[in-house]
Coordinates of C-alpha atoms in Angstrom, one line a residue:
X29 CA 45.0 4.0 29.6
X30 CA 42.0 6.1 28.4
X31 CA 38.8 5.2 30.2
X32 CA 35.5 6.2 28.6
X33 CA 33.0 7.5 31.2
X34 CA 29.3 7.1 30.7
X35 CA 26.8 8.4 33.3
X36 CA 29.9 9.5 35.3
X37 CA 31.4 6.0 35.6
X38 CA 33.7 3.8 33.4
X39 CA 31.9 2.2 30.5
X40 CA 32.3 -1.5 29.8
X41 CA 29.4 -3.0 27.9
X42 CA 30.6 -6.6 28.4
X43 CA 31.4 -6.5 32.1
X44 CA 29.4 -9.0 34.1
X45 CA 27.3 -7.3 36.8
X46 CA 28.2 -7.9 40.4
X47 CA 26.5 -7.2 43.7
X48 CA 24.1 -4.3 43.3
X49 CA 21.5 -4.6 45.9
X50 CA 20.7 -1.9 48.4
X51 CA 23.2 -3.4 50.9
X52 CA 26.1 -3.8 48.5
X53 CA 29.4 -2.6 49.8
X54 CA 30.7 0.7 48.6
X55 CA 33.9 0.7 46.5
X56 CA 37.1 1.1 48.6
X57 CA 39.9 3.5 47.8
X58 CA 41.8 2.2 44.8
X59 CA 39.1 -0.3 44.0
X60 CA 37.2 -0.7 40.7
X61 CA 34.3 1.6 40.0
X62 CA 31.0 0.4 38.7
X63 CA 30.8 -0.4 35.0
X64 CA 28.0 0.4 32.5
X65 CA 26.6 -2.3 30.3
X66 CA 24.4 -2.3 27.3
X67 CA 22.2 0.6 26.3
X68 CA 21.4 0.3 29.2
X69 CA 23.2 -0.9 31.8
X70 CA 24.9 0.3 34.8
X71 CA 27.4 -2.0 36.5
X72 CA 28.0 -2.8 40.1
X73 CA 30.5 -2.0 42.8
X74 CA 33.4 -4.2 43.6
X75 CA 35.8 -4.0 46.5
X76 CA 39.5 -3.1 46.4
X77 CA 42.4 -5.2 45.2
X78 CA 42.7 -8.5 47.0
X79 CA 39.4 -8.1 48.9
X80 CA 37.1 -11.1 49.1
X81 CA 33.7 -10.2 47.7
X82 CA 30.8 -10.6 50.0
X83 CA 28.0 -13.0 48.9
X84 CA 24.9 -11.0 48.5
X85 CA 21.6 -13.0 48.1
X86 CA 20.0 -10.1 46.2
X87 CA 22.9 -10.1 43.8
X88 CA 22.5 -13.8 43.2
X89 CA 18.8 -13.3 42.4
X90 CA 19.7 -10.5 40.1
X91 CA 22.3 -12.7 38.3
X92 CA 19.6 -15.2 37.8
X93 CA 17.3 -12.6 36.3
X94 CA 20.1 -11.4 34.0
X95 CA 20.7 -15.0 32.9
X96 CA 17.0 -15.5 32.2
X97 CA 17.0 -12.2 30.2
X98 CA 19.9 -13.5 28.1
X99 CA 18.1 -16.7 27.5
X100 CA 14.9 -14.8 26.4
X101 CA 17.0 -12.8 24.0
X102 CA 18.5 -16.0 22.5
X103 CA 15.1 -17.7 22.2
X104 CA 13.6 -14.5 20.6
X105 CA 16.5 -14.4 18.1
X106 CA 16.0 -18.0 17.1
X107 CA 12.3 -17.5 16.7
X108 CA 12.7 -14.4 14.6
X109 CA 15.3 -16.1 12.4
X110 CA 12.9 -18.9 11.7
X111 CA 10.2 -16.5 10.9
X112 CA 12.5 -14.7 8.5
X113 CA 13.6 -18.0 6.8
X114 CA 9.9 -18.9 6.3
X115 CA 9.0 -15.5 5.0
X116 CA 11.6 -15.4 2.3
X117 CA 10.3 -18.7 0.9
X118 CA 6.9 -17.2 0.4
X119 CA 5.6 -14.5 -1.9
X120 CA 5.6 -11.1 -0.2
X121 CA 2.4 -10.4 1.7
X122 CA 0.7 -7.1 2.3
X123 CA 0.8 -5.7 5.9
X124 CA -2.5 -6.2 7.6
X125 CA -4.1 -2.9 8.4
X126 CA -7.2 -1.7 10.3
X127 CA -9.6 1.0 9.2
X128 CA -9.3 4.5 10.6
X129 CA -11.9 6.8 9.3
X130 CA -10.5 9.8 7.4
X131 CA -6.9 8.8 7.5
X132 CA -4.4 6.3 6.3
X133 CA -4.2 3.2 8.4
X134 CA -1.2 2.5 10.4
X135 CA 1.1 0.4 8.3
X136 CA -0.7 1.2 5.1
X137 CA 1.4 1.9 2.0
X138 CA 2.7 5.4 1.8
X139 CA 2.6 6.8 -1.7
X140 CA 5.9 8.2 -3.1
X141 CA 4.0 11.0 -4.8
X142 CA 0.6 12.6 -4.2
X143 CA -1.9 13.8 -6.8
X144 CA -5.4 15.1 -6.8
X145 CA -6.1 13.7 -10.2
X146 CA -8.2 10.5 -9.9
X147 CA -10.1 10.4 -13.2
X148 CA -8.3 10.0 -16.6
X149 CA -9.7 10.3 -20.1
X150 CA -8.3 8.6 -23.1
X151 CA -5.9 11.4 -23.9
X152 CA -4.4 11.2 -20.3
X153 CA -4.1 7.4 -20.7
X154 CA -2.3 7.8 -24.0
X155 CA 0.1 10.2 -22.2
X156 CA 0.8 7.5 -19.6
X157 CA 1.4 5.1 -22.4
X158 CA 4.1 7.4 -23.6
X159 CA 5.7 7.7 -20.1
X160 CA 4.5 11.2 -19.4
X161 CA 3.3 10.7 -15.8
X162 CA 4.2 14.2 -14.6
X163 CA 2.1 15.7 -17.3
X164 CA -0.9 13.7 -16.1
X165 CA -0.4 13.5 -12.3
X166 CA 1.6 16.7 -11.7
X167 CA 5.2 17.7 -10.8
X168 CA 5.3 15.4 -7.8
X169 CA 5.7 12.6 -10.2
X170 CA 9.2 13.7 -11.3
X171 CA 12.4 13.8 -9.3
X172 CA 15.8 15.3 -10.0
X173 CA 18.1 12.7 -11.6
X174 CA 15.4 10.0 -11.9
X175 CA 14.6 8.9 -15.4
X176 CA 10.9 8.0 -15.6
X177 CA 10.6 5.2 -18.2
X178 CA 7.7 3.3 -16.8
X179 CA 4.5 3.4 -18.8
X180 CA 1.1 1.9 -19.2
X181 CA 0.6 -0.7 -21.9
X182 CA 4.3 -1.2 -22.5
X183 CA 3.7 -4.8 -23.6
X184 CA 0.1 -4.7 -24.8
X185 CA -2.2 -2.5 -26.9
X186 CA -3.9 0.2 -24.8
X187 CA -7.3 -1.3 -23.9
X188 CA -8.5 1.2 -21.3
X189 CA -10.6 4.0 -22.6
X190 CA -11.3 5.9 -19.4
X191 CA -10.4 5.6 -15.7
X192 CA -13.4 6.7 -13.7
X193 CA -11.8 6.6 -10.3
X194 CA -8.5 5.9 -8.4
X195 CA -8.4 5.5 -4.7
X196 CA -5.6 4.7 -2.3
X197 CA -6.7 2.9 0.9
X198 CA -10.1 2.5 -0.6
X199 CA -12.4 -0.3 -1.7
X200 CA -12.2 -3.6 0.1
X201 CA -8.4 -3.6 0.2
X202 CA -5.6 -1.0 0.1
X203 CA -6.8 0.7 -3.1
X204 CA -9.1 0.7 -6.1
X205 CA -9.2 1.5 -9.8
X206 CA -12.4 1.6 -11.8
X207 CA -12.3 2.0 -15.6
X208 CA -13.9 1.3 -18.9
X209 CA -12.2 -0.7 -21.7
X210 CA -12.5 -1.9 -25.2
X211 CA -10.5 -4.8 -26.5
X212 CA -8.7 -7.6 -24.6
X213 CA -10.0 -7.9 -21.1
X214 CA -6.8 -9.3 -19.7
X215 CA -4.8 -6.4 -21.1
X216 CA -7.4 -4.0 -19.4
X217 CA -6.9 -5.8 -16.1
X218 CA -3.1 -5.5 -16.3
X219 CA -3.3 -1.8 -17.3
X220 CA -5.5 -1.0 -14.4
X221 CA -2.8 -2.2 -12.1
X222 CA -0.2 -0.3 -14.1
X223 CA -2.1 2.9 -13.7
X224 CA -2.3 2.4 -9.9
X225 CA 1.5 1.8 -9.7
X226 CA 2.1 5.0 -11.6
X227 CA -0.5 6.9 -9.5
X228 CA 1.4 6.0 -6.3
X229 CA 4.7 7.1 -7.8
X230 CA 6.5 3.7 -7.5
X231 CA 8.8 4.3 -10.4
X232 CA 10.4 7.3 -8.6
X233 CA 12.5 5.0 -6.4
X234 CA 14.2 3.2 -9.3
X235 CA 15.5 5.4 -12.1
X236 CA 14.8 4.0 -15.6
X237 CA 12.5 1.3 -14.2
X238 CA 9.9 -0.6 -16.3
X239 CA 6.7 -2.3 -15.3
X240 CA 6.3 -6.0 -15.8
X241 CA 3.3 -8.1 -14.8
X242 CA 1.0 -11.1 -15.1
X243 CA -2.7 -11.6 -15.1
X244 CA -5.0 -14.6 -14.7
X245 CA -7.1 -16.2 -17.4
X246 CA -10.4 -14.5 -18.3
X247 CA -13.3 -16.0 -20.2
X248 CA -14.1 -12.6 -21.7
X249 CA -11.4 -12.5 -24.3
X250 CA -11.9 -9.4 -26.5
X251 CA -14.9 -7.4 -25.2
X252 CA -15.9 -4.1 -23.8
X253 CA -17.3 -2.9 -20.5
X254 CA -16.0 -2.0 -17.1
X255 CA -13.0 -3.2 -15.1
X256 CA -12.8 -2.9 -11.3
X257 CA -9.5 -3.5 -9.6
X258 CA -9.4 -4.0 -5.8
X259 CA -5.7 -3.7 -4.6
X260 CA -5.0 -6.0 -1.7
X261 CA -1.2 -5.9 -1.8
X262 CA 1.4 -3.2 -2.5
X263 CA 4.9 -2.8 -1.2
X264 CA 8.4 -1.7 -2.1
X265 CA 10.1 -5.0 -0.9
X266 CA 11.6 -6.9 -2.7
X267 CA 10.7 -4.7 -5.6
X268 CA 7.8 -2.2 -5.8
X269 CA 4.7 -4.2 -6.7
X270 CA 0.9 -4.0 -6.9
X271 CA -1.4 -7.0 -6.7
X272 CA -5.1 -7.4 -6.6
X273 CA -8.3 -8.9 -8.0
X274 CA -10.1 -7.6 -11.1
X275 CA -13.8 -8.0 -11.8
X276 CA -15.5 -7.2 -15.1
X277 CA -19.1 -6.9 -14.0
X278 CA -21.9 -9.1 -12.7
X279 CA -21.6 -12.8 -13.7
X280 CA -18.0 -12.6 -14.7
X281 CA -15.1 -14.5 -13.1
X282 CA -12.6 -12.3 -11.3
X283 CA -8.9 -12.6 -12.2
X284 CA -5.8 -12.0 -10.2
X285 CA -3.3 -9.4 -11.4
X286 CA 0.2 -8.4 -10.3
X287 CA 2.6 -5.8 -11.7
X288 CA 6.2 -5.1 -10.5
X289 CA 8.4 -2.0 -11.0
X290 CA 11.9 -3.4 -11.8
X291 CA 15.3 -2.0 -12.7
X292 CA 16.8 -2.4 -16.2
X293 CA 19.2 -5.3 -16.5
X294 CA 22.6 -4.7 -14.9
X295 CA 21.5 -1.6 -13.0
X296 CA 22.7 -1.3 -9.4
X297 CA 19.8 -0.5 -7.0
X298 CA 22.0 0.0 -4.0
X299 CA 23.0 3.3 -2.4
X300 CA 23.5 6.0 -5.1
X301 CA 22.7 3.5 -7.9
X302 CA 19.3 3.9 -9.4
X303 CA 18.2 6.5 -6.8
X304 CA 18.7 9.5 -9.1
X305 CA 20.3 12.4 -7.4
X306 CA 19.6 10.9 -3.9
X307 CA 21.9 8.6 -2.0
X308 CA 19.0 6.6 -0.5
X309 CA 15.3 6.9 -1.1
X310 CA 12.0 5.2 0.0
X311 CA 13.0 1.9 -1.6
X312 CA 16.2 1.8 0.5
X313 CA 14.4 2.8 3.7
X314 CA 12.0 -0.1 3.3
X315 CA 14.8 -2.6 2.8
X316 CA 16.7 -1.2 5.7
X317 CA 13.6 -1.6 7.9
X318 CA 12.8 -5.2 6.9
X319 CA 14.4 -6.3 3.7
X320 CA 17.8 -6.8 2.1
X321 CA 20.5 -4.8 3.9
X322 CA 22.9 -5.1 0.9
X323 CA 20.3 -3.1 -1.1
X324 CA 19.8 -0.6 1.7
X325 CA 23.4 0.0 2.8
X326 CA 25.6 -1.7 0.2
X327 CA 27.1 -5.2 -0.3
X328 CA 29.3 -5.0 2.8
X329 CA 26.1 -5.1 4.9
X330 CA 24.8 -8.3 3.3
X331 CA 25.6 -10.4 6.4
X332 CA 23.0 -8.4 8.4
X333 CA 20.1 -9.6 6.2
X334 CA 17.8 -12.0 8.1
X335 CA 19.4 -11.6 11.5
X336 CA 19.0 -9.2 14.4
X337 CA 20.9 -6.0 13.4
X338 CA 20.5 -2.3 13.2
X339 CA 17.3 -1.3 11.4
X340 CA 14.9 1.5 10.9
X341 CA 11.4 0.9 12.3
X342 CA 8.8 -0.2 9.8
X343 CA 5.1 0.3 9.0
X344 CA 3.6 3.4 10.6
X345 CA 6.8 4.0 12.6
X346 CA 9.1 4.5 9.6
X347 CA 9.5 8.3 9.7
X348 CA 12.4 9.1 7.3
X349 CA 12.1 8.9 3.5
X350 CA 15.2 10.1 1.7
X351 CA 18.8 10.9 2.1
X352 CA 19.4 14.0 0.1
X353 CA 23.0 15.0 0.9
X354 CA 25.8 13.3 2.7
X355 CA 29.0 15.1 3.5
X356 CA 31.2 12.3 4.8
X357 CA 32.7 8.9 3.9
X358 CA 32.1 5.4 4.9
X359 CA 34.7 4.4 7.4
X360 CA 35.1 8.0 8.7
X361 CA 33.4 7.6 12.1
X362 CA 34.5 10.9 13.6
X363 CA 32.3 13.4 11.8
X364 CA 29.8 13.7 9.0
X365 CA 26.8 15.9 8.1
X366 CA 23.8 15.0 6.0
X367 CA 20.3 16.1 5.1
X368 CA 17.3 13.8 5.0
X369 CA 13.6 14.3 4.4
X370 CA 10.4 13.0 5.7
X371 CA 7.0 13.7 4.1
X372 CA 4.1 14.0 6.7
X373 CA 0.8 13.7 4.7
X374 CA -2.2 15.1 6.4
X375 CA -3.9 11.7 6.4
X376 CA -1.1 10.1 8.3
X377 CA -2.5 7.7 11.0
X378 CA -1.0 9.5 13.9
X379 CA -2.8 12.8 13.2
X380 CA -6.1 11.0 13.4
X381 CA -5.3 9.2 16.7
X382 CA -3.5 11.8 18.7
X383 CA -5.0 14.2 21.2
X384 CA -2.6 16.9 19.9
X385 CA -3.6 19.7 17.6
X386 CA -0.9 18.6 15.2
X387 CA 1.9 16.1 15.2
X388 CA 2.2 14.0 18.5
X389 CA 5.4 14.3 20.5
X390 CA 6.7 10.8 19.7
X391 CA 6.8 11.6 16.0
X392 CA 9.0 14.6 16.7
X393 CA 11.3 12.3 18.5
X394 CA 11.3 9.4 16.1
X395 CA 11.7 11.3 12.9
X396 CA 14.7 13.2 14.2
X397 CA 16.3 10.2 15.9
X398 CA 15.8 7.9 12.9
X399 CA 17.5 10.5 10.6
X400 CA 20.5 10.5 12.9
X401 CA 20.8 6.8 13.4
X402 CA 20.4 6.1 9.6
X403 CA 23.6 7.9 8.6
X404 CA 25.5 7.0 11.7
X405 CA 24.9 3.4 10.7
X406 CA 25.8 4.1 7.1
X407 CA 29.2 5.4 8.2
X408 CA 30.0 1.8 9.3
X409 CA 30.5 1.5 13.0
X410 CA 29.3 -2.1 13.0
X411 CA 31.8 -3.0 10.3
X412 CA 34.6 -2.5 12.8
X413 CA 33.4 -5.7 14.6
X414 CA 32.7 -8.3 11.8
X415 CA 30.8 -11.4 12.8
X416 CA 29.3 -9.7 15.9
X417 CA 25.5 -9.1 15.8
X418 CA 25.0 -5.5 17.1
X419 CA 21.5 -4.1 17.9
X420 CA 21.0 -0.4 18.1
X421 CA 19.4 1.4 21.1
X422 CA 18.9 5.1 21.8
X423 CA 20.5 6.1 25.1
X424 CA 19.1 9.6 25.6
X425 CA 19.3 13.2 24.5
X426 CA 17.9 16.7 24.8
X427 CA 15.5 18.5 22.4
X428 CA 13.6 21.8 22.2
X429 CA 10.6 22.8 20.1
X430 CA 11.6 26.2 18.6
X431 CA 8.2 27.2 17.4
X432 CA 4.8 25.6 17.1
X433 CA 3.8 24.6 13.6
X434 CA 1.2 22.5 11.9
X435 CA 3.1 19.8 10.1
X436 CA 0.3 18.3 8.1
X437 CA 1.3 17.9 4.4
X438 CA 4.8 19.3 5.2
X439 CA 8.1 17.9 4.0
X440 CA 10.4 17.9 7.1
X441 CA 14.0 18.6 6.3
X442 CA 16.3 16.8 8.8
X443 CA 19.9 18.3 9.1
X444 CA 22.0 16.0 11.3
X445 CA 25.7 15.9 12.3
X446 CA 27.7 12.9 13.5
X447 CA 29.8 14.3 16.3
X448 CA 31.7 11.3 17.5
X449 CA 32.0 7.5 17.5
X450 CA 33.7 5.4 20.2
X451 CA 34.3 1.7 19.4
X452 CA 34.5 -0.8 22.3
X453 CA 34.4 -4.6 22.5
X454 CA 30.9 -5.7 21.9
X455 CA 29.5 -2.2 21.6
X456 CA 30.0 1.3 20.3
X457 CA 28.6 4.8 21.0
X458 CA 27.7 7.6 18.6
X459 CA 26.7 11.2 19.4
X460 CA 24.7 13.5 17.1
X461 CA 23.0 16.8 16.9
X462 CA 20.1 17.6 14.6
X463 CA 17.7 20.4 13.4
X464 CA 14.3 19.9 11.8
X465 CA 13.0 22.5 9.4
X466 CA 10.1 23.3 7.1
X467 CA 10.8 25.5 4.1
X468 CA 14.2 26.4 5.6
X469 CA 12.8 27.6 8.9
X470 CA 13.9 25.4 12.0
X471 CA 11.3 24.3 14.4
X472 CA 13.0 21.5 16.5
X473 CA 16.6 21.1 17.6
X474 CA 18.4 18.5 19.8
X475 CA 21.3 16.2 20.6
X476 CA 21.3 12.5 21.1
X477 CA 23.4 9.4 21.8
X478 CA 23.0 5.9 20.3
X479 CA 24.7 2.7 21.3
X480 CA 25.3 -0.5 19.3
X481 CA 25.3 -3.6 21.5
X482 CA 26.0 -7.3 21.2
X483 CA 23.6 -9.8 22.7
X484 CA 25.9 -10.3 25.6
X485 CA 26.0 -6.5 26.2
X486 CA 22.2 -6.4 26.0
X487 CA 22.0 -9.1 28.7
X488 CA 24.0 -6.9 31.1
X489 CA 20.9 -4.8 31.8
X490 CA 21.0 -3.0 35.1
X491 CA 18.9 0.1 34.5
X492 CA 19.4 3.7 35.7
X493 CA 20.3 2.8 39.3
X494 CA 23.3 0.4 39.0
X495 CA 21.1 -2.6 39.4
X496 CA 19.6 -1.4 42.7
X497 CA 15.8 -1.6 43.2
X498 CA 14.4 1.9 43.3
X499 CA 10.7 2.0 44.0
X500 CA 8.2 4.4 42.7
X501 CA 7.3 7.5 44.8
X502 CA 4.0 6.0 45.6
X503 CA 5.5 2.7 46.8
X504 CA 7.7 4.8 49.1
X505 CA 4.6 6.7 50.4
X506 CA 2.1 4.0 51.3
X507 CA 0.1 6.6 53.4
X508 CA -0.7 8.7 50.3
X509 CA -4.4 8.9 49.4
X510 CA -5.0 8.1 45.7
X511 CA -7.8 8.5 43.2
X512 CA -8.3 7.0 39.8
X513 CA -8.8 8.6 36.4
X514 CA -10.6 6.1 34.2
X515 CA -8.9 6.8 30.8
X516 CA -10.4 3.8 29.1
X517 CA -14.0 4.9 30.0
X518 CA -13.4 8.4 28.6
X519 CA -11.9 7.0 25.5
X520 CA -15.0 4.8 25.0
X521 CA -17.0 8.0 24.6
X522 CA -16.6 9.0 21.0
X523 CA -17.5 12.6 21.7
X524 CA -14.8 13.0 24.4
X525 CA -12.5 15.8 23.4
X526 CA -8.7 15.7 23.2
X527 CA -8.4 12.0 23.6
X528 CA -5.7 9.7 22.1
X529 CA -7.3 6.6 20.4
X530 CA -6.5 3.6 18.3
X531 CA -2.8 2.7 18.1
X532 CA -2.1 5.6 20.5
X533 CA -4.3 4.3 23.3
X534 CA -1.3 3.7 25.5
X535 CA -2.7 3.9 29.0
X536 CA -6.1 2.8 30.5
X537 CA -6.0 4.5 33.9
X538 CA -4.1 7.0 36.0
X539 CA -3.6 6.9 39.7
X540 CA -3.4 10.4 41.2
X541 CA -2.0 11.8 44.5
X542 CA -3.1 15.4 44.8
X543 CA -0.2 17.5 46.1
X544 CA 2.0 14.5 46.0
X545 CA 5.2 13.7 44.2
X546 CA 8.7 15.2 44.4
X547 CA 7.5 18.7 44.1
X548 CA 4.2 18.4 46.2
X549 CA 2.3 19.6 43.2
X550 CA 0.7 16.4 42.1
X551 CA 1.8 12.8 41.3
X552 CA 0.6 10.4 38.6
X553 CA 1.2 6.7 38.2
X554 CA 0.0 4.2 35.5
X555 CA 0.6 0.5 35.1
X556 CA 0.0 -1.2 31.7
X557 CA 0.3 -4.9 30.9
X558 CA 2.5 -5.7 27.9
X559 CA 0.9 -7.9 25.3
X560 CA 3.4 -9.7 23.1
X561 CA 1.1 -9.0 20.2
X562 CA 1.1 -5.2 20.8
X563 CA 1.3 -3.6 17.3
X564 CA 4.6 -1.7 17.9
X565 CA 6.6 -4.9 18.4
X566 CA 6.2 -5.8 14.7
X567 CA 7.4 -2.3 13.8
X568 CA 10.3 -1.7 16.1
X569 CA 12.4 -3.5 15.1
X570 CA 12.2 -6.2 12.5
X571 CA 13.7 -9.4 14.2
X572 CA 14.5 -7.3 17.3
X573 CA 11.2 -6.3 19.0
X574 CA 11.3 -3.7 21.8
X575 CA 8.9 -1.0 22.8
X576 CA 10.0 2.3 21.2
X577 CA 11.4 4.7 23.8
X578 CA 9.4 7.5 22.2
X579 CA 6.1 5.7 23.0
X580 CA 7.2 5.4 26.6
X581 CA 7.6 9.2 26.6
X582 CA 4.2 9.5 24.8
X583 CA 2.5 7.4 27.5
X584 CA 3.7 9.8 30.2
X585 CA 2.4 12.7 28.1
X586 CA -1.0 10.9 27.9
X587 CA -1.1 10.6 31.7
X588 CA -0.4 14.3 32.1
X589 CA -3.0 15.2 29.5
X590 CA -5.7 13.1 31.3
X591 CA -4.7 14.8 34.6
X592 CA -5.0 18.3 33.0
X593 CA -8.5 17.5 31.7
X594 CA -9.5 15.9 35.0
X595 CA -8.2 19.0 36.8
X596 CA -10.7 21.2 34.9
X597 CA -8.2 23.2 32.8
X598 CA -10.3 22.8 29.7
X599 CA -13.7 23.8 31.2
X600 CA -13.7 27.3 29.8
X601 CA -12.3 26.2 26.4
X602 CA -14.6 25.7 23.4
X603 CA -12.3 23.4 21.5
X604 CA -9.5 22.2 23.8
X605 CA -6.4 20.7 22.1
X606 CA -2.9 19.7 23.3
X607 CA 0.3 21.1 21.9
X608 CA 4.1 20.8 22.5
X609 CA 5.1 24.1 24.0
X610 CA 8.1 26.0 22.6
X611 CA 11.3 26.9 24.3
X612 CA 11.3 24.3 27.0
X613 CA 14.2 21.9 26.7
X614 CA 13.2 18.3 27.4
X615 CA 15.8 15.6 28.2
X616 CA 15.6 11.8 28.5
X617 CA 17.8 8.9 29.4
X618 CA 17.1 5.2 28.5
X619 CA 19.1 2.5 30.2
X620 CA 16.9 -0.5 29.4
X621 CA 14.5 -2.1 26.9
X622 CA 10.9 -3.3 27.2
X623 CA 10.7 -6.7 25.6
X624 CA 7.5 -8.6 24.7
X625 CA 8.1 -10.9 27.6
X626 CA 8.6 -8.2 30.3
X627 CA 5.0 -8.3 31.6
X628 CA 4.3 -4.7 32.3
X629 CA 5.3 -1.0 32.0
X630 CA 4.9 1.2 35.0
X631 CA 5.2 4.9 34.8
X632 CA 5.1 7.9 37.1
X633 CA 5.1 11.7 36.7
X634 CA 5.8 14.4 39.2
X635 CA 4.0 17.6 38.5
X636 CA 6.8 20.3 38.5
X637 CA 5.0 23.4 37.5
X638 CA 1.6 24.7 36.2
X639 CA 1.8 27.9 34.2
X640 CA -1.2 29.8 32.9
X641 CA -0.7 32.2 30.0
X642 CA -2.2 33.8 26.9
X643 CA -1.7 30.5 25.0
X644 CA -3.3 28.2 27.5
X645 CA -2.0 26.1 30.4
X646 CA 1.4 24.5 30.4
X647 CA 2.4 21.7 32.7
X648 CA 6.0 20.5 33.2
X649 CA 6.8 17.2 34.8
X650 CA 9.7 14.9 35.5
X651 CA 9.0 11.1 35.1
X652 CA 10.3 7.6 35.1
X653 CA 9.4 4.2 33.6
X654 CA 10.0 0.8 35.1
X655 CA 10.1 -2.7 33.8
X656 CA 9.4 -5.2 36.6
X657 CA 12.0 -4.4 39.3
X658 CA 14.1 -2.0 37.2
X659 CA 13.8 1.7 36.5
X660 CA 15.0 2.2 32.9
X661 CA 13.7 5.5 31.6
X662 CA 14.1 9.0 33.1
X663 CA 12.4 12.1 31.7
X664 CA 13.2 15.7 32.8
X665 CA 11.2 18.8 32.0
X666 CA 8.6 17.1 29.8
X667 CA 6.1 19.8 28.9
X668 CA 2.4 19.6 27.8
X669 CA 0.3 22.6 26.8
X670 CA -3.5 22.7 26.7
X671 CA -5.0 25.5 24.5
X672 CA -8.3 26.5 23.0
X673 CA -8.0 26.1 19.2
X674 CA -11.1 28.3 18.5
X675 CA -9.8 31.2 20.7
X676 CA -6.6 31.3 18.6
X677 CA -8.0 30.7 15.1

């Protein structure tokens, strides 16, 4: 019989864990080797055939922890299902966002097309009324294979005479349109919302789409004057829509308005349907993240709507936009290749909140991994086990930055290959390789493995060390002298350079042992409490909240960055910034998940090398992350570079 090995031992995601404490007996000759469980899990040793297993009190405690973990998963699933049921009974709500000066807010609506034209005269409005959006807003408002039929004033006479301003993320809500009108006030209100929908490129995601809408009653009737639309809701789910409140000047009663971009009757909006020359576009990505799986992946995926299932992240963590080419077939799980794209606007929230000179490391990881998992899922591994709810987790990989590049306003092309799929009861494994490029020039390359796991398999969580308790280096060296870097205090200083803030404020302090750690070059430790209301749980994943592994990696990076600044490496730099150095292969392994109920995240980093060169100082570390009592992440050769931006400009 063929036995799949994973981490060097036979893989069985459903095997119940046995004794795994530090005093557990070693397997005898001819006995059963440890098994691996869920995303995650490593199994335990058992004695040879006919042997009576020894009762281990630590194993009994661990079994109780596993049972409690399974109960937590079940309760979480029941709660999320109820939240889903309630949400689909209500009208869609906009995602709450917080202001970040000079950038889009995390979770804010991402326009499908960008344009610098924010003022429109009557002639431009008449072009929009004829459906000539690209002539008004530019070539970004057209897409190969997509028929643009949406237009302003499709059901009413054109009342707007001039648009004096259009703003996305502005005003008191998510956007704003100010205009002048002559004629029917309600028509002017409706047309202001239509202009905004066209401005954001919403019709690009449904070929041949039209705009329909409704507006509240206004006492103005036919008049003239100004119209001021404050957009407080816009989304692509269930269909692209804009809603807001329109005012007509002092002393007038504001009215509510809503417009939707909808497909023509009888048109398929699923994969390859109304997506033009694309297989999947931004509309499908939004549905895969938090909407109708049948729309995102096809009718055979309908059973996954409203339950824990494989999804893309949502909000500011959704980092893939379109599937451009797919060389494969659904049901062929052995190999496929595909090209996807992600647009990274310069005002993306993570550029404003990172200490990096350009894109933070976690976005490199997420955008490449999301591209891989998307098409691996599309191929259909979960359809081999109908009726089983399977959640997706990344298990590890290796990646290398090939060259440093500023990715602001770049479209990242993601070329990925599915290399293999292994189907097992209650789980399956897929491997991929990928390359990220801009304008055809690669800048990032790696390999990764994903696993799909049932709830039972997720419950068999035993971490990186076969269920044994492995303490941090510091816990094993109680004699070590420590000092504290107060990260929160430095972050509170608005003038502090090279500091991660906002949603990327992932650590508050770092405990340092100088000349400590595995390499006697320095040791870092940080402990952070998990708040079930932390922003990323709502993003990763819908109905299945866990901390993104990439943010675990990012938190270790932040600890290293703070140590580098504390060590004085930036003292001679006029404008210190952090970068991801090129040509250093980084690898990671994940064998666990951080749930909202886990209490804390503990991390450590061992300084491995400090290299000074013409481009600054580069530090390489190895690291680990723990949930209470269990080491679940391992990082090898994670590199951080500190450079002087002014010296290299």
